[in-house]
PDB file of C-alpha atoms in Angstrom:
ATOM      1  CA  ALA A   1      -6.393 232.774 189.480  1.00 75.00           C
ATOM      2  CA  GLN A   2      -2.671 232.610 189.981  1.00 83.00           C
ATOM      3  CA  ARG A   3      -0.704 229.592 188.898  1.00 89.00           C
ATOM      4  CA  VAL A   4       2.969 228.656 188.754  1.00 93.00           C
ATOM      5  CA  THR A   5       4.276 225.857 186.554  1.00 95.00           C
ATOM      6  CA  GLN A   6       7.662 224.193 186.747  1.00 95.00           C
ATOM      7  CA  PRO A   7       7.753 221.659 183.922  1.00 95.00           C
ATOM      8  CA  GLU A   8      10.825 219.746 185.087  1.00 94.00           C
ATOM      9  CA  LYS A   9      10.612 217.626 188.223  1.00 93.00           C
ATOM     10  CA  LEU A  10      14.266 216.632 188.045  1.00 95.00           C
ATOM     11  CA  LEU A  11      17.357 218.180 186.500  1.00 97.00           C
ATOM     12  CA  SER A  12      20.615 216.287 186.604  1.00 97.00           C
ATOM     13  CA  VAL A  13      23.788 218.070 185.501  1.00 96.00           C
ATOM     14  CA  PHE A  14      27.511 217.654 185.930  1.00 97.00           C
ATOM     15  CA  LYS A  15      29.552 220.010 188.055  1.00 96.00           C
ATOM     16  CA  GLY A  16      30.634 223.013 186.020  1.00 96.00           C
ATOM     17  CA  ALA A  17      27.821 222.682 183.505  1.00 97.00           C
ATOM     18  CA  PRO A  18      25.145 225.361 183.097  1.00 97.00           C
ATOM     19  CA  VAL A  19      21.761 224.789 184.668  1.00 96.00           C
ATOM     20  CA  GLU A  20      18.432 226.406 183.865  1.00 97.00           C
ATOM     21  CA  LEU A  21      15.226 225.817 185.792  1.00 97.00           C
ATOM     22  CA  LYS A  22      12.079 226.802 183.985  1.00 97.00           C
ATOM     23  CA  CYS A  23       9.180 228.639 185.571  1.00 97.00           C
ATOM     24  CA  ASN A  24       6.040 229.930 183.909  1.00 96.00           C
ATOM     25  CA  TYR A  25       3.219 231.737 185.604  1.00 94.00           C
ATOM     26  CA  SER A  26      -0.296 232.953 184.985  1.00 91.00           C
ATOM     27  CA  TYR A  27      -1.621 235.969 186.782  1.00 87.00           C
ATOM     28  CA  SER A  28      -3.839 238.780 185.619  1.00 80.00           C
ATOM     29  CA  GLY A  29      -2.223 241.540 187.645  1.00 78.00           C
ATOM     30  CA  SER A  30       1.330 242.634 188.309  1.00 80.00           C
ATOM     31  CA  PRO A  31       3.067 239.722 190.017  1.00 83.00           C
ATOM     32  CA  GLU A  32       6.033 239.487 192.309  1.00 88.00           C
ATOM     33  CA  LEU A  33       8.176 236.459 191.458  1.00 91.00           C
ATOM     34  CA  PHE A  34      10.550 234.560 193.706  1.00 93.00           C
ATOM     35  CA  TRP A  35      12.784 231.522 193.756  1.00 96.00           C
ATOM     36  CA  TYR A  36      12.976 229.534 196.993  1.00 96.00           C
ATOM     37  CA  VAL A  37      15.416 226.718 197.710  1.00 96.00           C
ATOM     38  CA  GLN A  38      15.257 223.787 200.100  1.00 94.00           C
ATOM     39  CA  TYR A  39      18.565 222.070 200.862  1.00 95.00           C
ATOM     40  CA  SER A  40      18.545 218.628 202.389  1.00 91.00           C
ATOM     41  CA  ARG A  41      17.249 218.698 205.973  1.00 85.00           C
ATOM     42  CA  GLN A  42      16.916 222.482 205.957  1.00 89.00           C
ATOM     43  CA  ARG A  43      14.055 224.933 205.870  1.00 91.00           C
ATOM     44  CA  LEU A  44      12.704 226.365 202.679  1.00 93.00           C
ATOM     45  CA  GLN A  45      14.412 229.718 202.199  1.00 94.00           C
ATOM     46  CA  LEU A  46      14.365 232.603 199.776  1.00 93.00           C
ATOM     47  CA  LEU A  47      17.007 232.457 197.048  1.00 94.00           C
ATOM     48  CA  LEU A  48      16.144 235.572 195.078  1.00 92.00           C
ATOM     49  CA  ARG A  49      13.288 237.845 194.051  1.00 88.00           C
ATOM     50  CA  HIS A  50      12.761 239.565 190.727  1.00 84.00           C
ATOM     51  CA  ILE A  51      12.418 243.080 192.113  1.00 78.00           C
ATOM     52  CA  SER A  52      15.945 242.947 193.515  1.00 77.00           C
ATOM     53  CA  ARG A  53      17.565 242.044 190.203  1.00 75.00           C
ATOM     54  CA  GLU A  54      20.356 240.424 192.162  1.00 81.00           C
ATOM     55  CA  SER A  55      22.618 237.433 191.725  1.00 83.00           C
ATOM     56  CA  ILE A  56      22.677 235.066 194.666  1.00 86.00           C
ATOM     57  CA  LYS A  57      25.143 232.178 194.814  1.00 91.00           C
ATOM     58  CA  GLY A  58      25.730 232.698 191.107  1.00 92.00           C
ATOM     59  CA  PHE A  59      22.044 232.319 190.259  1.00 94.00           C
ATOM     60  CA  THR A  60      20.091 234.901 188.276  1.00 93.00           C
ATOM     61  CA  ALA A  61      16.519 235.069 187.088  1.00 94.00           C
ATOM     62  CA  ASP A  62      14.874 237.470 184.683  1.00 87.00           C
ATOM     63  CA  LEU A  63      11.203 238.233 184.622  1.00 89.00           C
ATOM     64  CA  ASN A  64       9.851 238.055 181.076  1.00 90.00           C
ATOM     65  CA  LYS A  65       6.333 239.425 181.146  1.00 88.00           C
ATOM     66  CA  GLY A  66       5.766 238.726 177.457  1.00 90.00           C
ATOM     67  CA  GLU A  67       6.454 235.035 177.930  1.00 92.00           C
ATOM     68  CA  THR A  68       5.198 235.025 181.539  1.00 93.00           C
ATOM     69  CA  SER A  69       8.380 233.300 182.598  1.00 94.00           C
ATOM     70  CA  PHE A  70      10.907 233.610 185.396  1.00 95.00           C
ATOM     71  CA  HIS A  71      13.583 231.042 184.618  1.00 96.00           C
ATOM     72  CA  LEU A  72      16.464 230.501 187.034  1.00 96.00           C
ATOM     73  CA  LYS A  73      19.960 230.169 185.607  1.00 96.00           C
ATOM     74  CA  LYS A  74      23.488 229.473 186.751  1.00 96.00           C
ATOM     75  CA  PRO A  75      26.378 229.235 184.297  1.00 96.00           C
ATOM     76  CA  PHE A  76      28.505 226.798 186.300  1.00 97.00           C
ATOM     77  CA  ALA A  77      26.695 224.437 188.658  1.00 97.00           C
ATOM     78  CA  GLN A  78      28.354 223.325 191.890  1.00 97.00           C
ATOM     79  CA  GLU A  79      27.691 220.194 193.931  1.00 96.00           C
ATOM     80  CA  GLU A  80      26.354 222.317 196.784  1.00 96.00           C
ATOM     81  CA  ASP A  81      23.599 223.541 194.449  1.00 97.00           C
ATOM     82  CA  SER A  82      21.913 220.157 194.713  1.00 97.00           C
ATOM     83  CA  ALA A  83      18.554 220.958 196.277  1.00 97.00           C
ATOM     84  CA  MET A  84      14.851 221.396 195.641  1.00 95.00           C
ATOM     85  CA  TYR A  85      13.961 224.673 193.935  1.00 97.00           C
ATOM     86  CA  TYR A  86      10.545 226.297 193.970  1.00 96.00           C
ATOM     87  CA  CYS A  87       9.333 229.187 191.873  1.00 96.00           C
ATOM     88  CA  ALA A  88       6.726 231.325 193.643  1.00 94.00           C
ATOM     89  CA  LEU A  89       4.334 234.135 192.811  1.00 92.00           C
ATOM     90  CA  SER A  90       2.907 236.722 195.160  1.00 88.00           C
ATOM     91  CA  GLY A  91      -0.293 238.473 194.283  1.00 78.00           C
ATOM     92  CA  GLY A  92      -3.982 238.172 194.932  1.00 65.00           C
ATOM     93  CA  ALA A  93      -6.561 240.617 196.159  1.00 62.00           C
ATOM     94  CA  ALA A  94      -4.787 240.977 199.468  1.00 60.00           C
ATOM     95  CA  GLY A  95      -1.516 241.466 197.674  1.00 66.00           C
ATOM     96  CA  ASN A  96       0.479 238.721 199.314  1.00 79.00           C
ATOM     97  CA  LYS A  97      -1.024 235.360 198.479  1.00 83.00           C
ATOM     98  CA  LEU A  98       2.099 233.264 197.887  1.00 87.00           C
ATOM     99  CA  THR A  99       1.669 230.398 195.428  1.00 90.00           C
ATOM    100  CA  PHE A 100       4.385 227.877 194.595  1.00 93.00           C
ATOM    101  CA  GLY A 101       5.122 225.733 191.585  1.00 94.00           C
ATOM    102  CA  GLY A 102       5.561 221.988 191.871  1.00 92.00           C
ATOM    103  CA  GLY A 103       9.305 222.261 192.392  1.00 94.00           C
ATOM    104  CA  THR A 104      12.377 221.033 190.522  1.00 95.00           C
ATOM    105  CA  ARG A 105      14.948 218.797 192.112  1.00 95.00           C
ATOM    106  CA  VAL A 106      18.470 219.635 190.962  1.00 97.00           C
ATOM    107  CA  LEU A 107      21.184 217.034 191.234  1.00 97.00           C
ATOM    108  CA  VAL A 108      24.716 218.160 190.463  1.00 97.00           C
ATOM    109  CA  LYS A 109      27.020 215.240 189.829  1.00 96.00           C
ATOM    110  CA  PRO A 110      30.763 215.412 190.426  1.00 94.00           C
TER     111      PRO A 110
ATOM    112  CA  ASP B   1      14.062 235.560 217.094  1.00 65.00           C
ATOM    113  CA  ALA B   2      14.045 231.764 216.717  1.00 79.00           C
ATOM    114  CA  GLY B   3      12.143 231.992 213.480  1.00 93.00           C
ATOM    115  CA  VAL B   4       8.868 230.262 212.717  1.00 96.00           C
ATOM    116  CA  ILE B   5       8.334 227.433 215.177  1.00 97.00           C
ATOM    117  CA  GLN B   6       6.203 224.415 214.373  1.00 97.00           C
ATOM    118  CA  SER B   7       5.211 221.538 216.606  1.00 97.00           C
ATOM    119  CA  PRO B   8       5.335 218.644 216.635  1.00 97.00           C
ATOM    120  CA  ARG B   9       8.173 217.890 214.210  1.00 96.00           C
ATOM    121  CA  HIS B  10       6.831 214.410 213.589  1.00 97.00           C
ATOM    122  CA  GLU B  11       3.396 212.950 214.134  1.00 97.00           C
ATOM    123  CA  VAL B  12       2.254 209.400 213.568  1.00 97.00           C
ATOM    124  CA  THR B  13      -1.415 208.725 214.088  1.00 96.00           C
ATOM    125  CA  GLU B  14      -4.032 206.163 213.235  1.00 96.00           C
ATOM    126  CA  MET B  15      -6.664 206.753 210.605  1.00 96.00           C
ATOM    127  CA  GLY B  16      -9.710 208.430 212.074  1.00 96.00           C
ATOM    128  CA  GLN B  17      -7.861 210.257 214.820  1.00 97.00           C
ATOM    129  CA  GLU B  18      -7.776 214.023 215.210  1.00 97.00           C
ATOM    130  CA  VAL B  19      -4.474 215.725 214.472  1.00 97.00           C
ATOM    131  CA  THR B  20      -3.525 219.258 215.493  1.00 98.00           C
ATOM    132  CA  LEU B  21      -0.490 221.009 214.080  1.00 98.00           C
ATOM    133  CA  ARG B  22       0.796 224.175 215.713  1.00 98.00           C
ATOM    134  CA  CYS B  23       2.670 227.226 214.501  1.00 98.00           C
ATOM    135  CA  LYS B  24       4.233 230.249 216.139  1.00 97.00           C
ATOM    136  CA  PRO B  25       5.044 232.924 213.539  1.00 96.00           C
ATOM    137  CA  ILE B  26       7.843 235.452 213.771  1.00 95.00           C
ATOM    138  CA  SER B  27       6.890 238.319 216.038  1.00 94.00           C
ATOM    139  CA  GLY B  28       5.649 241.319 214.107  1.00 92.00           C
ATOM    140  CA  HIS B  29       4.740 239.404 210.956  1.00 92.00           C
ATOM    141  CA  ASN B  30       1.232 240.076 209.758  1.00 90.00           C
ATOM    142  CA  SER B  31       0.733 237.194 207.324  1.00 92.00           C
ATOM    143  CA  LEU B  32       0.707 233.487 208.067  1.00 94.00           C
ATOM    144  CA  PHE B  33       0.531 230.660 205.556  1.00 95.00           C
ATOM    145  CA  TRP B  34      -0.087 226.919 205.853  1.00 97.00           C
ATOM    146  CA  TYR B  35       1.291 224.667 203.101  1.00 96.00           C
ATOM    147  CA  ARG B  36       1.257 220.934 202.442  1.00 96.00           C
ATOM    148  CA  GLN B  37       4.221 219.341 200.683  1.00 93.00           C
ATOM    149  CA  THR B  38       4.011 216.012 198.863  1.00 91.00           C
ATOM    150  CA  MET B  39       6.122 214.365 196.188  1.00 85.00           C
ATOM    151  CA  MET B  40       3.263 214.403 193.732  1.00 84.00           C
ATOM    152  CA  ARG B  41       1.966 217.950 194.199  1.00 85.00           C
ATOM    153  CA  GLY B  42       4.871 219.919 195.607  1.00 86.00           C
ATOM    154  CA  LEU B  43       3.918 222.828 197.880  1.00 91.00           C
ATOM    155  CA  GLU B  44       0.200 223.472 198.023  1.00 93.00           C
ATOM    156  CA  LEU B  45      -1.143 226.559 199.764  1.00 93.00           C
ATOM    157  CA  LEU B  46      -3.896 225.473 202.117  1.00 96.00           C
ATOM    158  CA  ILE B  47      -4.877 228.750 203.759  1.00 95.00           C
ATOM    159  CA  TYR B  48      -3.424 232.114 204.667  1.00 92.00           C
ATOM    160  CA  PHE B  49      -4.202 234.777 207.237  1.00 93.00           C
ATOM    161  CA  ASN B  50      -3.620 238.513 207.321  1.00 90.00           C
ATOM    162  CA  ASN B  51      -3.737 240.085 210.782  1.00 91.00           C
ATOM    163  CA  ASN B  52      -5.234 236.861 212.182  1.00 93.00           C
ATOM    164  CA  VAL B  53      -8.095 236.880 209.662  1.00 93.00           C
ATOM    165  CA  PRO B  54      -8.402 234.040 207.118  1.00 93.00           C
ATOM    166  CA  ILE B  55      -8.156 235.582 203.663  1.00 90.00           C
ATOM    167  CA  ASP B  56      -8.144 232.610 201.328  1.00 89.00           C
ATOM    168  CA  ASP B  57      -8.934 229.030 202.329  1.00 92.00           C
ATOM    169  CA  SER B  58      -9.627 227.761 198.824  1.00 90.00           C
ATOM    170  CA  GLY B  59      -6.723 225.344 199.105  1.00 91.00           C
ATOM    171  CA  MET B  60      -8.130 223.483 202.090  1.00 94.00           C
ATOM    172  CA  PRO B  61      -8.839 220.029 200.673  1.00 87.00           C
ATOM    173  CA  GLU B  62     -12.046 219.190 202.506  1.00 85.00           C
ATOM    174  CA  ASP B  63     -14.155 219.929 205.527  1.00 90.00           C
ATOM    175  CA  ARG B  64     -11.956 217.614 207.539  1.00 95.00           C
ATOM    176  CA  PHE B  65      -9.346 220.403 207.515  1.00 96.00           C
ATOM    177  CA  SER B  66      -9.702 223.541 209.587  1.00 97.00           C
ATOM    178  CA  ALA B  67      -7.325 226.314 210.619  1.00 97.00           C
ATOM    179  CA  LYS B  68      -7.472 228.992 213.258  1.00 97.00           C
ATOM    180  CA  MET B  69      -5.404 231.947 214.311  1.00 97.00           C
ATOM    181  CA  PRO B  70      -6.723 233.111 217.677  1.00 96.00           C
ATOM    182  CA  ASN B  71      -3.965 235.707 218.081  1.00 94.00           C
ATOM    183  CA  ALA B  72      -0.929 237.110 216.310  1.00 93.00           C
ATOM    184  CA  SER B  73       1.449 234.593 217.836  1.00 94.00           C
ATOM    185  CA  PHE B  74      -0.309 231.283 217.323  1.00 96.00           C
ATOM    186  CA  SER B  75      -2.070 229.257 214.662  1.00 98.00           C
ATOM    187  CA  THR B  76      -3.355 225.704 214.410  1.00 98.00           C
ATOM    188  CA  LEU B  77      -4.191 223.378 211.555  1.00 98.00           C
ATOM    189  CA  LYS B  78      -6.540 220.572 212.512  1.00 97.00           C
ATOM    190  CA  ILE B  79      -7.453 217.434 210.602  1.00 97.00           C
ATOM    191  CA  GLN B  80     -10.463 215.518 211.878  1.00 96.00           C
ATOM    192  CA  PRO B  81     -10.773 212.673 211.071  1.00 96.00           C
ATOM    193  CA  SER B  82      -7.364 211.992 209.563  1.00 96.00           C
ATOM    194  CA  GLU B  83      -6.864 209.681 206.585  1.00 96.00           C
ATOM    195  CA  PRO B  84      -3.748 208.002 205.142  1.00 96.00           C
ATOM    196  CA  ARG B  85      -3.808 210.332 202.130  1.00 94.00           C
ATOM    197  CA  ASP B  86      -3.227 213.253 204.495  1.00 96.00           C
ATOM    198  CA  SER B  87       0.292 211.984 205.087  1.00 97.00           C
ATOM    199  CA  ALA B  88       2.642 214.793 204.055  1.00 97.00           C
ATOM    200  CA  VAL B  89       4.917 217.482 205.424  1.00 96.00           C
ATOM    201  CA  TYR B  90       2.974 220.525 206.583  1.00 97.00           C
ATOM    202  CA  PHE B  91       4.744 223.872 206.596  1.00 97.00           C
ATOM    203  CA  CYS B  92       3.848 227.102 208.267  1.00 97.00           C
ATOM    204  CA  ALA B  93       5.337 230.385 207.023  1.00 95.00           C
ATOM    205  CA  SER B  94       5.020 234.003 208.050  1.00 94.00           C
ATOM    206  CA  SER B  95       5.871 237.279 206.385  1.00 92.00           C
ATOM    207  CA  PRO B  96       5.688 240.984 207.097  1.00 88.00           C
ATOM    208  CA  ARG B  97       2.789 242.709 205.485  1.00 72.00           C
ATOM    209  CA  GLY B  98       3.128 243.917 201.948  1.00 65.00           C
ATOM    210  CA  ARG B  99       3.779 242.759 198.436  1.00 61.00           C
ATOM    211  CA  GLY B 100       7.110 241.286 197.553  1.00 67.00           C
ATOM    212  CA  THR B 101       8.144 240.507 201.094  1.00 80.00           C
ATOM    213  CA  GLU B 102       9.977 237.325 201.952  1.00 86.00           C
ATOM    214  CA  ALA B 103       8.145 234.451 203.601  1.00 91.00           C
ATOM    215  CA  PHE B 104       9.986 232.670 206.404  1.00 94.00           C
ATOM    216  CA  PHE B 105       9.290 228.976 206.816  1.00 95.00           C
ATOM    217  CA  GLY B 106       9.193 226.698 209.809  1.00 96.00           C
ATOM    218  CA  GLN B 107      10.887 223.306 209.896  1.00 95.00           C
ATOM    219  CA  GLY B 108       7.659 221.567 209.036  1.00 96.00           C
ATOM    220  CA  THR B 109       5.652 218.786 210.621  1.00 97.00           C
ATOM    221  CA  ARG B 110       5.931 215.365 209.021  1.00 96.00           C
ATOM    222  CA  LEU B 111       2.547 213.688 209.404  1.00 98.00           C
ATOM    223  CA  THR B 112       2.062 209.984 208.872  1.00 97.00           C
ATOM    224  CA  VAL B 113      -1.430 208.550 209.077  1.00 97.00           C
ATOM    225  CA  VAL B 114      -1.506 204.764 209.237  1.00 96.00           C
TER     226      VAL B 114
END
């Protein structure tokens, strides 16, 4: 079975402070990990994926297979980062079953 | 392409009534997913299809829920009979075939069962 856990439902930080969203997963095979973001009144959209090893909007995430984690980090949070963030795992027998964690709401205060 | 299109955007219905949610995936995408979003549980995968075939429906809560994909450009999620606890936002998403590909989401249907 594949499972994604986001332990924090809400993270509140001040503008300019670092932010880290935790994500842990369980999966017996070789997973693909993603972070999706949902801004207010907008569609859920892809933020970044682990295979790209990219930084998007200042966010980075490193896949740690030993700790089965894929935490999302940004050194200096901005007010426009306030949104709902979902960690997701793709796997399964068909290769593309996409399972999401419970989500973390980030609130960046001025 | 207009992206994934869901209809209706909002639905208010009385308990016991049948509800049908509709989804048009992005042309050329082989996989289609239905999710339910609530404050308590976040995004739950209900069912997904590959090439119009249901692959995993283990997330469908009960027999009151059913989903179909009669062709590559259309899918429905039906709840019969509906109950107040079904109130949620239902999302449809599609993706090209293959591991690691991005899923594109629709705007969602906000369902309220009174």
